[in-house]
XYZ file of N, CA and C in Angstrom:
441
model
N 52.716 166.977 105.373
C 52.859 167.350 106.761
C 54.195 168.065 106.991
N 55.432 167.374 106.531
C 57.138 167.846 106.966
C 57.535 168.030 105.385
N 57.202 169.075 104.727
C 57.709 169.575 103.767
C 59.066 169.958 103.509
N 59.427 170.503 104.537
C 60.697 171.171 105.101
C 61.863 170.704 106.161
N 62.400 170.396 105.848
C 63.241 169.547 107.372
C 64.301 170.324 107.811
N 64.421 171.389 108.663
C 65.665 171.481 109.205
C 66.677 170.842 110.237
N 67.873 170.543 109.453
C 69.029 169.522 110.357
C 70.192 170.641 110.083
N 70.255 170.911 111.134
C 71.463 171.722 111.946
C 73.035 171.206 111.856
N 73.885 170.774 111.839
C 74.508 170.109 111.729
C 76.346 170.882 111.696
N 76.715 169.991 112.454
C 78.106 170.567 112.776
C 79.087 169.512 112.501
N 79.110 168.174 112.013
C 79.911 167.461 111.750
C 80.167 166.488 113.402
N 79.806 166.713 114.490
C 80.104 165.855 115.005
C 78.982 164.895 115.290
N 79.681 163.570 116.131
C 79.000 162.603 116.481
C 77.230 162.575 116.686
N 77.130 163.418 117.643
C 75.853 163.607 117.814
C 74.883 164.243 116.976
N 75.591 165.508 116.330
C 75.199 166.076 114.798
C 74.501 164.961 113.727
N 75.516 164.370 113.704
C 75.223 163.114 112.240
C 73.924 162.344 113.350
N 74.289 161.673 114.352
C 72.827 160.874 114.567
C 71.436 161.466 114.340
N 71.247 162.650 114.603
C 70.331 163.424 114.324
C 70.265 163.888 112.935
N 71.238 163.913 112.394
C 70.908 164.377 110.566
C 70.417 163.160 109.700
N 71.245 161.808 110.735
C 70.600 160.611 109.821
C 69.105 160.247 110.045
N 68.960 160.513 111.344
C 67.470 160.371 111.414
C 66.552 161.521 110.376
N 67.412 162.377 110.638
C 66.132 163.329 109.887
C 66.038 163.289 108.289
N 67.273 162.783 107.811
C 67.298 162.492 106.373
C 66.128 161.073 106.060
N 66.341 159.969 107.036
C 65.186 159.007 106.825
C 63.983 159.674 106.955
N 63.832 160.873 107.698
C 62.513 160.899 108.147
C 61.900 161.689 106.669
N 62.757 162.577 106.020
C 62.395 163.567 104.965
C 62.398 162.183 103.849
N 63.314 161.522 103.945
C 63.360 160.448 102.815
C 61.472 159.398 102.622
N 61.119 159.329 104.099
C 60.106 158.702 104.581
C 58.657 159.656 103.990
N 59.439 160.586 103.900
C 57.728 161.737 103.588
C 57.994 162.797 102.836
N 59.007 162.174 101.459
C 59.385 163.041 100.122
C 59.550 164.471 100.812
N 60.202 164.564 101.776
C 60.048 166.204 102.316
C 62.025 166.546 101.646
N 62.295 168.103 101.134
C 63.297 168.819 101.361
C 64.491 168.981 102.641
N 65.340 168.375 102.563
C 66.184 168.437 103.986
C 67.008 169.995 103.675
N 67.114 170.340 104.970
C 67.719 172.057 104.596
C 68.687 171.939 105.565
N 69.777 171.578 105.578
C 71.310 171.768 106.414
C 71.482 172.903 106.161
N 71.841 172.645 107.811
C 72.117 174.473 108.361
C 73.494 174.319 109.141
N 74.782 174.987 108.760
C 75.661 175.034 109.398
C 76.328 176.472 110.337
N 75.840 176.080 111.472
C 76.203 177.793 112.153
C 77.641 177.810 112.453
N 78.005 179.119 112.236
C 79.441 179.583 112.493
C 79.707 180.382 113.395
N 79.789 179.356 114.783
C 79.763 179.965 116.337
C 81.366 180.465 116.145
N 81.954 181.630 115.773
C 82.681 182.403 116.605
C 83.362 182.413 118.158
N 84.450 181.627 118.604
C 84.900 181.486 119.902
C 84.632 182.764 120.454
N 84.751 183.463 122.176
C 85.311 184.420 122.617
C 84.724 185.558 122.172
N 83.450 185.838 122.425
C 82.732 187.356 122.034
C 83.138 187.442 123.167
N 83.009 188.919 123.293
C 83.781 189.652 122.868
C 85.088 188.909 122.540
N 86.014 189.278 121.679
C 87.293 188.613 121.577
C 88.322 189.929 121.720
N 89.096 189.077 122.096
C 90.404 190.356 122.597
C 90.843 191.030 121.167
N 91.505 192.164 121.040
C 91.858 193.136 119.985
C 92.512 192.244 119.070
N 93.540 191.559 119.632
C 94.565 190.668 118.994
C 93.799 189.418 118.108
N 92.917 189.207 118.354
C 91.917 188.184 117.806
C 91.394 188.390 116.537
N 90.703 189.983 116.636
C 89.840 190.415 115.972
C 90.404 190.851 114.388
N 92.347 190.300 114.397
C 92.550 190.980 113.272
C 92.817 189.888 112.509
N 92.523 188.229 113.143
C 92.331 187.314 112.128
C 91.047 186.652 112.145
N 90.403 187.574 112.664
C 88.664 187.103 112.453
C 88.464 186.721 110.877
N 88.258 186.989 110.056
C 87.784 186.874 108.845
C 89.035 185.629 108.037
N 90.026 185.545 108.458
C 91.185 184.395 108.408
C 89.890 183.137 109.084
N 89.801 183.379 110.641
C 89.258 182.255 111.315
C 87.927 181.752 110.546
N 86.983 183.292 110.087
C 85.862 182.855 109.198
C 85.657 182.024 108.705
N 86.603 182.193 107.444
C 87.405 181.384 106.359
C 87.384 179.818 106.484
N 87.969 179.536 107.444
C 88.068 178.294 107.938
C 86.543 177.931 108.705
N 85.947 178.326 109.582
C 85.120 178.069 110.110
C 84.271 177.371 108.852
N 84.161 178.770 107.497
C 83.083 178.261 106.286
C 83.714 177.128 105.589
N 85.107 177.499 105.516
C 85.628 175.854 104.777
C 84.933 174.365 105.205
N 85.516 174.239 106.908
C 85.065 173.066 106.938
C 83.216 173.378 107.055
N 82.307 173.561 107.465
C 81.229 173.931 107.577
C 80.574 173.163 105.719
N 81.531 173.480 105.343
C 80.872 172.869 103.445
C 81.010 171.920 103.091
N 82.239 171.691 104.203
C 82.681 169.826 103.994
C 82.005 169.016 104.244
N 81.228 169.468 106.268
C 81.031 168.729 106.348
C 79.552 168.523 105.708
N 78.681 169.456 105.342
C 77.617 169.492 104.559
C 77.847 168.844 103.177
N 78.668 168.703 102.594
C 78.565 168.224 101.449
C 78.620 166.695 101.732
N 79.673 166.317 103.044
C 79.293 164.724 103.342
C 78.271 164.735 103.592
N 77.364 165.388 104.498
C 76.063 165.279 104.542
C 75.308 164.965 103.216
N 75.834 165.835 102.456
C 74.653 165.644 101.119
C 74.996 164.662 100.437
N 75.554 163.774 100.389
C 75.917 162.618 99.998
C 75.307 161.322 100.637
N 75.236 161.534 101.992
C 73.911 160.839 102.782
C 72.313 160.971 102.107
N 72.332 162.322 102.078
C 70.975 162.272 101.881
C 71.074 162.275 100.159
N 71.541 162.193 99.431
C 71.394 161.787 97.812
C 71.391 160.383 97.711
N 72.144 159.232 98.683
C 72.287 158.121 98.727
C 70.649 157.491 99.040
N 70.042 158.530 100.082
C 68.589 158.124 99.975
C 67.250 159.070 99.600
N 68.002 159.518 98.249
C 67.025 160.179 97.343
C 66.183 161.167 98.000
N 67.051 161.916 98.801
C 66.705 163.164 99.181
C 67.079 164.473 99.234
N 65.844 165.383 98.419
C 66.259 166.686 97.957
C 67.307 167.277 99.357
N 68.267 167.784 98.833
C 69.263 168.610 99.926
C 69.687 170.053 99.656
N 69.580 170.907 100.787
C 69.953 172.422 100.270
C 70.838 172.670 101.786
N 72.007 173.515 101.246
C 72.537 174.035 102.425
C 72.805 175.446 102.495
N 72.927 175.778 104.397
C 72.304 176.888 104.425
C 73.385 177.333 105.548
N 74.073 178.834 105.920
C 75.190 179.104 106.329
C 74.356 180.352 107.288
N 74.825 180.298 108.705
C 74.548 181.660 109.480
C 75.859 181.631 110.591
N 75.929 182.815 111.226
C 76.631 183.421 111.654
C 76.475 183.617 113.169
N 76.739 182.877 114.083
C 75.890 183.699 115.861
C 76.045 182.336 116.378
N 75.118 182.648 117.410
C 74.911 181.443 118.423
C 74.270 180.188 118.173
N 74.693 179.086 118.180
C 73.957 177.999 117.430
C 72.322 178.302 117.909
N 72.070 178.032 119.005
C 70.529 177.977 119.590
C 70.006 178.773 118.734
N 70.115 180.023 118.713
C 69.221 181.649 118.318
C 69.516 180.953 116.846
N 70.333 181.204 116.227
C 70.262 181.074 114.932
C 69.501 179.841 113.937
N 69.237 178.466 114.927
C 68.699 177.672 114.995
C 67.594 177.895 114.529
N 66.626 178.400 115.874
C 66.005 178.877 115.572
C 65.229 179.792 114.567
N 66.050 180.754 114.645
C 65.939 182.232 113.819
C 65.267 181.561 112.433
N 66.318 180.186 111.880
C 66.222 180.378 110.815
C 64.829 179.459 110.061
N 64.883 178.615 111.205
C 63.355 178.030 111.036
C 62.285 178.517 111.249
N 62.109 179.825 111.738
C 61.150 180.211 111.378
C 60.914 181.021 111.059
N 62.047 182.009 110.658
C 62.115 182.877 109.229
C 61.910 182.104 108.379
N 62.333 180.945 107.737
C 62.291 180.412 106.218
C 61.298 179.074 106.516
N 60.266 179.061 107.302
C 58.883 178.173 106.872
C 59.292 176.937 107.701
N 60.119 176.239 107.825
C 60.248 174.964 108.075
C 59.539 174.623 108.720
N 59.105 173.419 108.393
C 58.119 172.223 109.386
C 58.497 171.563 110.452
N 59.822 171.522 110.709
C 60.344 170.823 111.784
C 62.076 170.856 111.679
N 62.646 170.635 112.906
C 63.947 170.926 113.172
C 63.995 169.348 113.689
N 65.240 168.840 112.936
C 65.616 167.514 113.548
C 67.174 167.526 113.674
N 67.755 166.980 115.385
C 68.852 167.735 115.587
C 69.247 166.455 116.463
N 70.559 166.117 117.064
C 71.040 164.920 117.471
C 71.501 165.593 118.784
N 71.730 165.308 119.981
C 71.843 165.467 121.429
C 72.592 164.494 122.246
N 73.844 165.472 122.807
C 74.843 164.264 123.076
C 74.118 163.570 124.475
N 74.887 162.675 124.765
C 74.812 161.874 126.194
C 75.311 162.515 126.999
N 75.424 163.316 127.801
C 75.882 163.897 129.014
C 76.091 163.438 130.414
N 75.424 162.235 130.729
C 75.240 161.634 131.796
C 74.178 162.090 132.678
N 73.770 162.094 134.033
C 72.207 162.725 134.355
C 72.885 163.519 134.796
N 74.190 164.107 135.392
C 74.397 165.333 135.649
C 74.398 166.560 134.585
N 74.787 165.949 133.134
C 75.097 166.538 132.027
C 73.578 167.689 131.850
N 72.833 166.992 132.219
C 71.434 167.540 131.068
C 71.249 168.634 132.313
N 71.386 168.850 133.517
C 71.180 169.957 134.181
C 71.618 171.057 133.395
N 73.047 171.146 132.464
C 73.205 172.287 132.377
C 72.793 172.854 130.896
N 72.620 171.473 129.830
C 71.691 172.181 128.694
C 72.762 172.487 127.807
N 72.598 172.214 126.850
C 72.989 171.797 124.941
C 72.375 173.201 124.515
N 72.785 172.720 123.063
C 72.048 173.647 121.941
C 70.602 172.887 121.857
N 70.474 171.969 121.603
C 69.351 171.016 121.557
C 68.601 171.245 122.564
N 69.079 171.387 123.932
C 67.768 172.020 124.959
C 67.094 173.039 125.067
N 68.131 174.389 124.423
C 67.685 175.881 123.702
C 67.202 175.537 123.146
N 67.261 174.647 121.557
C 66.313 175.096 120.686
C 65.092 174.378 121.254
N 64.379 173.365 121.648
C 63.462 172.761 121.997
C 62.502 173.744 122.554
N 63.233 174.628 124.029
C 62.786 175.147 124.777
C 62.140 176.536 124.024
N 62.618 177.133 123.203
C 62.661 178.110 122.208
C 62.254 178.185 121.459
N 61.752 176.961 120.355
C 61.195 177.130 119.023
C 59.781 177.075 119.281
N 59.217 177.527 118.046
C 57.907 177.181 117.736
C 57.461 176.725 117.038
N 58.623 175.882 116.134
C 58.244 174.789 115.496
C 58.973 173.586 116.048
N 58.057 172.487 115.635
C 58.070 171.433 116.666
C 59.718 170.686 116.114
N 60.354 170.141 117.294
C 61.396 169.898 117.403
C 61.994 168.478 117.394
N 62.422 167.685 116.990
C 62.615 166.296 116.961
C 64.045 166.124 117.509
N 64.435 165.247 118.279
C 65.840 165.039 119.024
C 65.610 163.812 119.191
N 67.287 163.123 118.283
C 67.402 162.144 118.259
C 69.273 161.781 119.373
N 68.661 161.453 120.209
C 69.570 160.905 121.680
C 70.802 159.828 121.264
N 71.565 160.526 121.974
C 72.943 159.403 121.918
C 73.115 158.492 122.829
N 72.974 157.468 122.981
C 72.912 156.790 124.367
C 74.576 156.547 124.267
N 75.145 155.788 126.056
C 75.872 155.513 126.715
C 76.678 154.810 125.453
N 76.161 153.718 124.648
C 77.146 152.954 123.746
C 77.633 153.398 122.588
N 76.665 154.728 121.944
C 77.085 155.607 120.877
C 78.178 156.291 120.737
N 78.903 156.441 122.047
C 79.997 157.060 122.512
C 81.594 156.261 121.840
């Protein structure tokens, strides 16, 4: 059924709740987990002065981006699950997307902070991609005490 698992993942709090779920869930149904780390760029346009340590900021953006994927893959080797990681460039949502369903995946499993009920009026990456994909989407919620 979930051959393919894409988990998105940025190293924070809400990131990991959603990567751990989705690593049980691929662990649960011998499926491939495919970490995807996007490299949102502050300030598009960015001022002139910016633009001449863009590829400096890159740098760093991809550094930690491997770190934190490689802790990731240490999760999911701990529960005997195939892991591949995967690097794009843009807006988390679009690229989210983009990449699940350019490259096949069966499902996107992604973690969603607590916002409070005013919070969710204004919408996550997790509410883009939901709203957006066309492959089916799994969101695993941070409640009030996760914090």
């Amino acid at each position: 059924m979930y051959d393919h698992i894409l988990v998105p993942y940025d190293g924070s709090d809400e990131a990991r709740k959603g990567a751990e779920h989705g690593i049980e869930l691929a662990a649960a149904l011998d499926a491939t987990v495919h970490a995807l780390y996007v490299i949102d760029l502050p300030g598009t346009p960015r001022a002139l002065a910016l633009r001449d340590d863009e590829e400096e900021m890159r740098e760093e953006y991809r550094d930690y981006g491997e770190e934190v994927l490689a802790n990731l893959g240490t999760v999911a080797e701990e529960h005997g699950v195939d892991y591949e990681t995967h690097f794009k460039t843009g807006a988390p949502s679009e690229k989210i997307v983009e990449f699940a369903e350019g490259e096949g995946m069966d499902a996107i499993v992604l973690g969603s902070a607590f916002r409070g009920k005013l919070g969710n009026l204004l919408g996550g990456t997790t509410d883009k991609v939901v709203r957006t994909s066309s492959i089916p989407v799994i969101s695993q919620r941070m409640s009030v005490n996760d914090i």
